[in-house]
Short mmCIF file of C-alpha atoms in Angstrom, two decimals:
data_model
loop_
_atom_site.label_atom_id
_atom_site.label_comp_id
_atom_site.label_asym_id
_atom_site.label_seq_id
_atom_site.Cartn_x
_atom_site.Cartn_y
_atom_site.Cartn_z
CA MET A 293 -3.40 11.61 -29.37
CA ASN A 294 -1.91 11.16 -25.84
CA ARG A 295 -3.35 7.75 -24.14
CA PHE A 296 -2.86 7.56 -20.14
CA PRO A 297 -1.73 4.07 -19.03
CA PHE A 298 -3.73 3.36 -15.42
CA VAL A 299 -4.34 0.75 -12.94
CA GLN A 300 -7.49 0.30 -11.35
CA PHE A 301 -7.86 -1.51 -7.68
CA GLU A 302 -11.41 -2.63 -6.88
CA PHE A 303 -11.98 -2.56 -2.96
CA THR A 304 -15.08 -3.58 -0.78
CA HIS A 305 -14.09 -1.47 1.97
CA SER A 306 -13.54 2.51 2.34
CA ILE A 307 -9.75 2.98 1.80
CA GLY A 308 -9.88 6.56 3.94
CA PRO A 309 -9.23 8.92 1.14
CA PRO A 310 -12.89 10.01 0.21
CA ALA A 311 -14.04 10.25 -3.50
CA GLY A 312 -12.45 12.62 -5.62
CA ARG A 313 -9.66 13.36 -8.05
CA TYR A 314 -5.89 13.82 -6.57
CA VAL A 315 -3.00 15.04 -8.01
CA VAL A 316 -0.14 13.04 -7.07
CA TYR A 317 3.00 14.97 -8.05
CA PRO A 318 6.84 13.34 -7.68
CA GLU A 319 8.28 13.83 -4.15
CA ASP A 320 11.94 14.35 -5.07
CA ASP A 321 10.31 17.64 -7.71
CA GLN A 322 9.23 20.12 -5.71
CA GLU A 323 9.59 22.99 -8.03
CA LEU A 324 7.86 21.44 -10.63
CA ALA A 325 5.14 20.04 -8.90
CA GLY A 326 4.07 23.42 -7.44
CA GLU A 327 3.66 24.66 -11.33
CA VAL A 328 1.76 21.76 -12.25
CA LEU A 329 -0.51 22.22 -9.27
CA ASP A 330 -0.75 26.07 -10.19
CA GLU A 331 -1.83 24.98 -14.04
CA LEU A 332 -4.30 22.29 -12.55
CA ASP A 333 -5.85 24.60 -10.57
CA SER A 334 -6.30 27.10 -13.35
CA ALA A 335 -7.78 24.61 -15.54
CA TYR A 336 -10.11 23.24 -12.57
CA GLU A 337 -11.55 27.41 -12.25
CA GLU A 338 -11.98 27.74 -15.89
CA MET A 339 -14.04 24.50 -15.92
CA SER A 340 -16.17 24.79 -13.20
CA ALA A 341 -16.91 28.72 -14.34
CA ALA A 342 -18.20 26.64 -17.50
CA GLY A 343 -20.38 25.00 -15.25
CA SER A 344 -19.18 21.29 -16.57
CA PRO A 345 -18.53 19.61 -13.31
CA GLY A 346 -18.74 15.91 -15.11
CA GLN A 347 -16.02 17.35 -17.16
CA ALA A 348 -13.91 18.26 -14.28
CA GLY A 349 -11.32 15.06 -14.22
CA SER A 350 -10.65 14.95 -17.95
CA THR A 351 -9.89 18.73 -17.54
CA VAL A 352 -7.29 18.10 -14.69
CA ALA A 353 -5.38 15.04 -16.54
CA SER A 354 -4.99 16.34 -19.10
CA ALA A 355 -3.83 20.06 -17.62
CA ALA A 356 -0.28 18.37 -16.66
CA PRO A 357 2.04 19.71 -19.37
CA GLN A 358 3.44 17.67 -22.04
CA ALA A 359 7.36 16.44 -22.12
CA THR A 360 9.36 15.82 -24.83
CA PRO A 361 10.04 12.07 -25.33
CA ALA A 362 12.86 10.34 -23.00
CA VAL A 363 15.76 9.47 -24.86
CA GLY A 364 17.04 5.79 -25.04
CA HIS A 365 14.84 2.72 -26.01
CA GLU A 366 11.67 3.18 -28.46
CA ASP A 367 9.79 1.03 -25.64
CA ASP A 368 10.40 4.26 -23.63
CA LEU A 369 7.44 6.52 -22.32
CA LEU A 370 6.97 10.12 -22.01
CA LEU A 371 7.70 11.43 -18.85
CA GLY A 372 4.83 13.96 -17.90
CA ALA A 373 4.78 16.14 -14.29
CA ALA A 374 2.35 14.40 -12.25
CA ASP A 375 0.32 11.32 -11.75
CA VAL A 376 -3.87 11.57 -10.99
CA ILE A 377 -6.16 9.23 -8.50
CA VAL A 378 -9.27 9.28 -9.08
CA ILE A 379 -11.82 7.26 -6.10
CA ARG A 380 -15.51 6.61 -6.78
CA THR A 381 -17.67 5.11 -5.05
CA VAL A 382 -20.36 2.75 -6.63
CA GLY A 383 -23.05 0.53 -5.59
CA ALA A 384 -25.11 0.53 -2.46
CA PRO A 385 -25.54 3.70 -0.54
CA ALA A 386 -24.19 4.25 2.39
CA PRO A 387 -26.49 3.76 5.71
CA ARG A 388 -28.40 6.55 6.82
CA GLY A 389 -27.17 8.74 9.89
CA GLY A 390 -29.15 10.65 11.93
CA ARG A 391 -30.91 10.92 16.10
CA LEU A 392 -33.05 7.76 16.92
CA GLY A 393 -36.52 8.28 17.11
CA ARG A 394 -38.85 8.01 19.82
CA GLY A 395 -38.94 3.68 19.59
CA GLY A 396 -35.15 3.53 19.95
CA ALA A 397 -33.25 1.30 17.38
CA PRO A 398 -35.45 -0.78 15.47
CA ALA A 399 -36.08 -4.54 15.75
CA VAL A 400 -33.91 -6.72 13.08
CA ALA A 401 -35.97 -9.66 12.20
CA ASP A 402 -34.24 -13.32 12.22
CA GLY A 403 -33.11 -13.97 8.67
CA GLU A 404 -32.69 -10.77 7.28
CA LYS A 405 -30.58 -10.28 4.31
CA PRO A 406 -27.24 -8.40 4.85
CA ARG A 407 -27.09 -4.79 2.91
CA GLU A 408 -25.68 -4.92 -0.13
CA LEU A 409 -21.67 -3.42 0.10
CA SER A 410 -20.63 -0.35 -2.27
CA LEU A 411 -17.34 -0.70 -4.01
CA THR A 412 -14.62 1.65 -3.71
CA LEU A 413 -12.58 1.94 -7.13
CA ALA A 414 -9.15 3.89 -7.19
CA THR A 415 -7.75 4.26 -9.95
CA VAL A 416 -4.15 5.73 -10.80
CA VAL A 417 -3.15 7.24 -13.88
CA PHE A 418 -0.37 7.52 -14.89
CA GLY A 419 0.73 11.06 -16.26
CA THR A 420 4.29 10.52 -15.59
CA ARG A 421 4.36 7.88 -18.50
CA LEU A 422 2.17 9.28 -21.19
CA LEU A 423 1.53 6.96 -24.23
CA PRO A 424 2.29 9.49 -27.20
CA ASP A 425 0.48 7.51 -29.73
CA ASP A 426 -1.31 4.35 -30.74
CA ARG A 427 1.66 2.12 -31.82
CA VAL A 428 3.53 3.12 -28.20
CA ALA A 429 -0.08 2.41 -26.51
CA ALA A 430 -0.31 -0.93 -28.53
CA ARG A 431 3.06 -2.08 -27.12
CA PHE A 432 2.16 -1.10 -23.94
CA PHE A 433 -1.05 -3.03 -23.82
CA GLU A 434 0.55 -5.94 -25.48
CA SER A 435 3.34 -6.15 -22.97
CA VAL A 436 1.25 -5.46 -19.71
CA GLN A 437 -1.22 -8.80 -21.22
CA SER A 438 1.61 -11.17 -22.15
CA ARG A 439 4.20 -10.22 -19.32
CA GLY A 440 3.40 -10.99 -15.29
CA ASP A 441 6.74 -9.20 -14.49
CA GLU A 442 5.23 -6.02 -16.02
CA ARG A 443 2.05 -6.52 -14.86
CA ASP A 444 3.58 -6.94 -11.41
CA GLN A 445 5.79 -3.80 -11.78
CA TRP A 446 3.02 -1.50 -12.67
CA ALA A 447 0.74 -2.68 -9.99
CA ARG A 448 3.40 -2.09 -7.51
CA ALA A 449 4.03 1.18 -8.94
CA ALA A 450 0.14 2.10 -8.51
CA LEU A 451 -0.65 0.61 -4.79
CA GLU A 452 2.54 2.73 -3.87
CA THR A 453 0.97 5.85 -5.05
CA LEU A 454 -2.26 4.82 -3.49
CA ASN A 455 -0.59 4.28 -0.53
CA ARG A 456 0.74 7.83 -0.44
CA SER A 457 -2.79 9.21 -0.89
CA VAL A 458 -3.59 6.56 2.29
CA VAL A 459 -0.35 7.61 4.30
CA ALA A 460 -1.89 11.62 4.08
CA TYR A 461 -5.07 11.35 4.97
CA ARG A 462 -4.51 9.09 8.14
CA ALA A 463 -2.33 11.64 8.94
CA CYS A 464 -4.13 14.67 8.16
CA ALA A 465 -7.42 13.12 9.97
CA ALA A 466 -5.63 11.94 12.62
CA ASP A 467 -7.56 8.73 12.32
CA PRO A 468 -4.69 5.63 13.04
CA TYR A 469 -7.71 3.03 12.17
CA VAL A 470 -6.91 3.87 8.10
CA ILE A 471 -4.40 1.17 7.38
CA ASP A 472 -1.89 1.04 4.11
CA LEU A 473 -3.51 -1.11 1.50
CA SER A 474 -1.62 -4.39 0.10
CA PRO A 475 -2.19 -6.27 -3.10
CA LEU A 476 -4.13 -8.82 -0.79
CA ASP A 477 -7.07 -6.14 -0.33
CA ALA A 478 -8.42 -5.44 -3.89
CA ARG A 479 -11.23 -7.69 -5.29
CA ALA A 480 -10.28 -7.06 -8.58
CA THR A 481 -7.36 -4.97 -10.61
CA ARG A 482 -6.93 -3.85 -14.01
CA ILE A 483 -4.19 -2.25 -16.50
CA GLY A 484 -4.68 -0.52 -19.29
CA TYR A 485 -4.71 2.75 -21.19
CA GLY A 486 -6.99 5.71 -22.56
CA ILE A 487 -7.56 9.29 -23.42
CA ALA A 488 -7.65 12.04 -21.08
CA GLU A 489 -11.27 11.93 -20.80
CA LEU A 490 -11.68 8.45 -20.07
CA VAL A 491 -9.37 7.72 -17.35
CA ALA A 492 -10.22 10.57 -15.24
CA ALA A 493 -13.74 9.14 -15.02
CA GLY A 494 -12.30 5.59 -13.93
CA LYS A 495 -12.93 4.32 -17.69
CA TRP A 496 -10.77 2.99 -20.37
CA GLU A 497 -10.16 2.04 -23.88
CA LYS A 498 -8.44 -1.51 -23.38
CA ALA A 499 -7.81 -2.90 -20.61
CA ILE A 500 -7.02 -6.18 -18.60
CA ALA A 501 -7.86 -7.86 -16.00
CA VAL A 502 -4.65 -8.90 -13.55
CA PRO A 503 -4.76 -12.28 -11.98
CA PRO A 504 -4.61 -12.39 -8.22
CA PRO A 505 -1.43 -12.92 -6.42
CA PRO A 506 -0.48 -16.30 -6.12
CA VAL A 507 -1.28 -18.21 -2.79
CA PRO A 508 1.91 -19.19 -1.31
CA ARG A 509 2.00 -23.38 -0.99
CA LEU A 510 1.82 -23.66 3.02
CA SER A 511 2.45 -27.17 4.57
CA ARG A 512 -0.76 -28.24 7.02
CA ASP A 513 1.71 -27.55 10.27
CA GLN A 514 2.45 -23.81 8.80
CA LYS A 515 -1.70 -23.44 7.79
CA VAL A 516 -3.36 -24.35 11.54
CA MET A 517 -0.48 -22.51 13.48
CA PRO A 518 -1.61 -19.35 13.39
CA THR A 519 -5.08 -20.53 14.18
CA GLN A 520 -3.88 -22.87 17.17
CA ALA A 521 -1.83 -19.89 18.90
CA MET A 522 -4.72 -17.80 18.49
CA GLY A 523 -7.00 -19.81 20.45
CA MET A 524 -4.33 -20.04 22.93
CA VAL A 525 -4.32 -16.64 23.17
CA LEU A 526 -8.14 -16.13 23.47
CA THR A 527 -8.26 -19.12 26.06
CA GLY A 528 -5.76 -17.22 28.22
CA SER A 529 -3.09 -19.88 27.84
CA GLY A 530 -0.94 -17.39 25.70
CA ARG A 531 -0.23 -14.20 25.11
CA VAL A 532 0.26 -11.68 22.62
CA LEU A 533 3.44 -8.93 23.53
CA GLU A 534 2.67 -5.45 23.03
CA SER A 535 5.74 -5.15 21.42
CA GLU A 536 4.53 -7.48 18.49
CA ASP A 537 2.22 -4.46 17.54
CA LEU A 538 5.32 -2.22 17.39
CA LEU A 539 7.08 -4.49 15.25
CA LEU A 540 4.60 -5.31 12.76
CA ARG A 541 4.06 -1.53 12.62
CA ALA A 542 8.25 -1.10 11.78
CA VAL A 543 7.44 -3.95 8.88
CA LEU A 544 4.93 -2.24 7.22
CA ASP A 545 7.24 0.81 7.36
CA VAL A 546 10.23 -0.86 5.66
CA GLU A 547 7.86 -2.71 3.48
CA GLN A 548 6.66 0.91 2.38
CA HIS A 549 10.34 2.46 2.30
CA ARG A 550 9.42 4.44 5.58
CA VAL A 551 12.51 3.53 6.67
CA ARG A 552 12.99 6.55 9.01
CA ALA A 553 9.90 5.23 10.75
CA GLY A 554 10.84 1.74 10.65
CA ALA A 555 14.33 2.23 12.21
CA MET A 556 12.82 4.30 15.11
CA GLY A 557 9.58 1.66 15.65
CA LEU A 558 12.05 -0.88 15.68
CA ARG A 559 13.95 0.48 18.42
CA ALA A 560 11.08 0.88 20.48
CA ALA A 561 9.62 -2.75 19.94
CA PHE A 562 13.20 -3.77 20.95
CA ASP A 563 13.14 -1.92 24.09
CA LEU A 564 9.96 -3.02 25.02
CA LEU A 565 10.47 -6.47 23.89
CA LEU A 566 13.72 -6.65 26.40
CA GLY A 567 10.72 -5.46 29.07
CA GLU A 568 8.09 -7.96 28.74
CA PHE A 569 10.97 -10.52 28.44
CA ALA A 570 12.81 -9.74 31.76
CA GLY A 571 13.39 -12.29 34.28
CA GLN A 572 11.28 -14.71 32.42
CA HIS A 573 13.34 -18.38 31.65
CA LEU A 574 13.38 -19.04 28.33
CA ALA A 575 13.70 -22.95 26.62
CA GLY A 576 17.15 -23.43 25.75
CA SER A 577 17.21 -22.98 22.12
CA VAL A 578 14.45 -19.75 22.35
CA GLN A 579 17.18 -18.77 24.84
CA ALA A 580 20.09 -18.97 22.86
CA GLN A 581 18.26 -17.53 20.02
CA PHE A 582 17.20 -14.29 22.16
CA GLU A 583 20.67 -14.03 23.33
CA ARG A 584 22.03 -13.55 19.84
CA LEU A 585 18.98 -10.96 19.24
CA LEU A 586 20.77 -9.06 22.22
CA GLU A 587 23.71 -8.39 20.45
CA THR A 588 21.79 -6.68 17.76
CA ARG A 589 20.70 -3.81 20.54
CA ASP A 590 23.65 -1.46 19.79
CA GLU A 591 23.36 -1.65 15.91
CA ILE A 592 19.21 -1.37 16.05
CA GLY A 593 20.07 2.10 18.33
CA GLN A 594 22.33 3.24 16.19
CA LEU A 595 20.03 2.98 13.06
CA ALA A 596 17.47 4.71 15.26
CA ASP A 597 20.12 7.60 16.19
CA ALA A 598 21.05 7.79 12.08
CA ALA A 599 17.36 8.10 10.92
CA VAL A 600 17.23 10.73 13.64
CA ARG A 601 19.76 12.97 11.87
CA GLY A 602 18.49 12.08 8.36
CA PRO A 603 17.50 9.51 5.63
CA LEU A 604 19.60 6.13 5.81
CA SER A 605 21.66 4.77 3.09
CA THR A 606 20.25 1.62 1.32
CA ARG A 607 22.68 -0.56 3.02
CA GLN A 608 21.41 0.89 6.25
CA ALA A 609 17.56 0.28 4.90
CA GLU A 610 18.92 -3.15 3.61
CA ARG A 611 20.55 -3.93 7.26
CA LEU A 612 17.31 -2.35 9.12
CA ALA A 613 14.99 -5.03 7.42
CA ASP A 614 17.35 -8.06 8.41
CA LEU A 615 16.96 -6.77 11.85
CA VAL A 616 13.26 -6.44 11.81
CA GLU A 617 13.28 -9.53 10.02
CA ALA A 618 15.66 -11.28 12.75
CA THR A 619 13.15 -9.88 15.62
CA GLY A 620 10.61 -11.39 14.38
CA ALA A 621 12.16 -14.92 13.85
CA PHE A 622 13.14 -14.90 17.52
CA ILE A 623 9.08 -13.96 18.33
CA ASP A 624 8.29 -17.14 16.06
CA ARG A 625 10.43 -19.48 17.83
CA TRP A 626 9.11 -18.11 21.31
CA ARG A 627 5.42 -18.82 20.24
CA TYR A 628 5.46 -22.04 18.09
CA GLU A 629 7.88 -23.80 19.77
CA ALA A 630 6.09 -23.58 23.09
CA LEU A 631 3.41 -25.56 20.74
CA GLY A 632 5.52 -28.03 19.75
CA TYR A 633 6.66 -26.91 16.56
CA ALA A 634 10.18 -26.51 15.54
#
């Protein structure tokens, strides 16, 4: 019997997309994806007609046509046609809405306990990597249990898939406050496998708890620098550039492989940065770095122009990442050298 590998993330906040089951097909296979969606829709309609809403996930998850085994190493997994995202909310119910009564908002007693949190469980079921039998499932489980690099690869792939749903919801809901997820957002991460009926409900046959990402070792100065700079901003002795928000967005776009958006964002951030520093006197080393950064302006513009025309090449994407980092390094030097950090 086929098993489905999965990665489950546990969040203490809403991630944007509401609870439900979502089919995620490969972005580079539109024709096959259409066929898969047709089969999934038919399966779901049959299930609904049978009056078994509790089994909707299992029907949807197992409806994808099975592929033939991949040719190659014996550890290769079967390649299916689509993945499935299962989002559930468990725990405390959401606050009740409605109009205020005649007395207005109710008073809150000092020391009243905070409300219990609800949890968002997001499970990415890899239908595109079916485990065809018990032997392959056991080898998969042994691999993710014993090898950190394997766990990282599965967790990274699952987070990228989940972020596709976040990006889609943000755009379709026109809600800019829905933000991309990072590995540090999840309170817990699990990797495992199970039959369709289980994984479609966010359950499993076997799973492991993934250790949290290692905390980078920082010096004392590195730990206090952001807090000190923030304090200066809040007291009016420092400032945050508007171009910084644009630049940080470009950083996120590059990391999430949205390189065309990253190229356009970097150009906008760079142009605004030049305007914000126009006519300002900078310290010697900061001025020297600023002048070196100015030399990249034409290259940044060329990458943005190329992004308008179409996808960037691997080399262009790598260069874009370098330019984003260089721009951020200049802002760091401008801010922290003024605070006495070399």
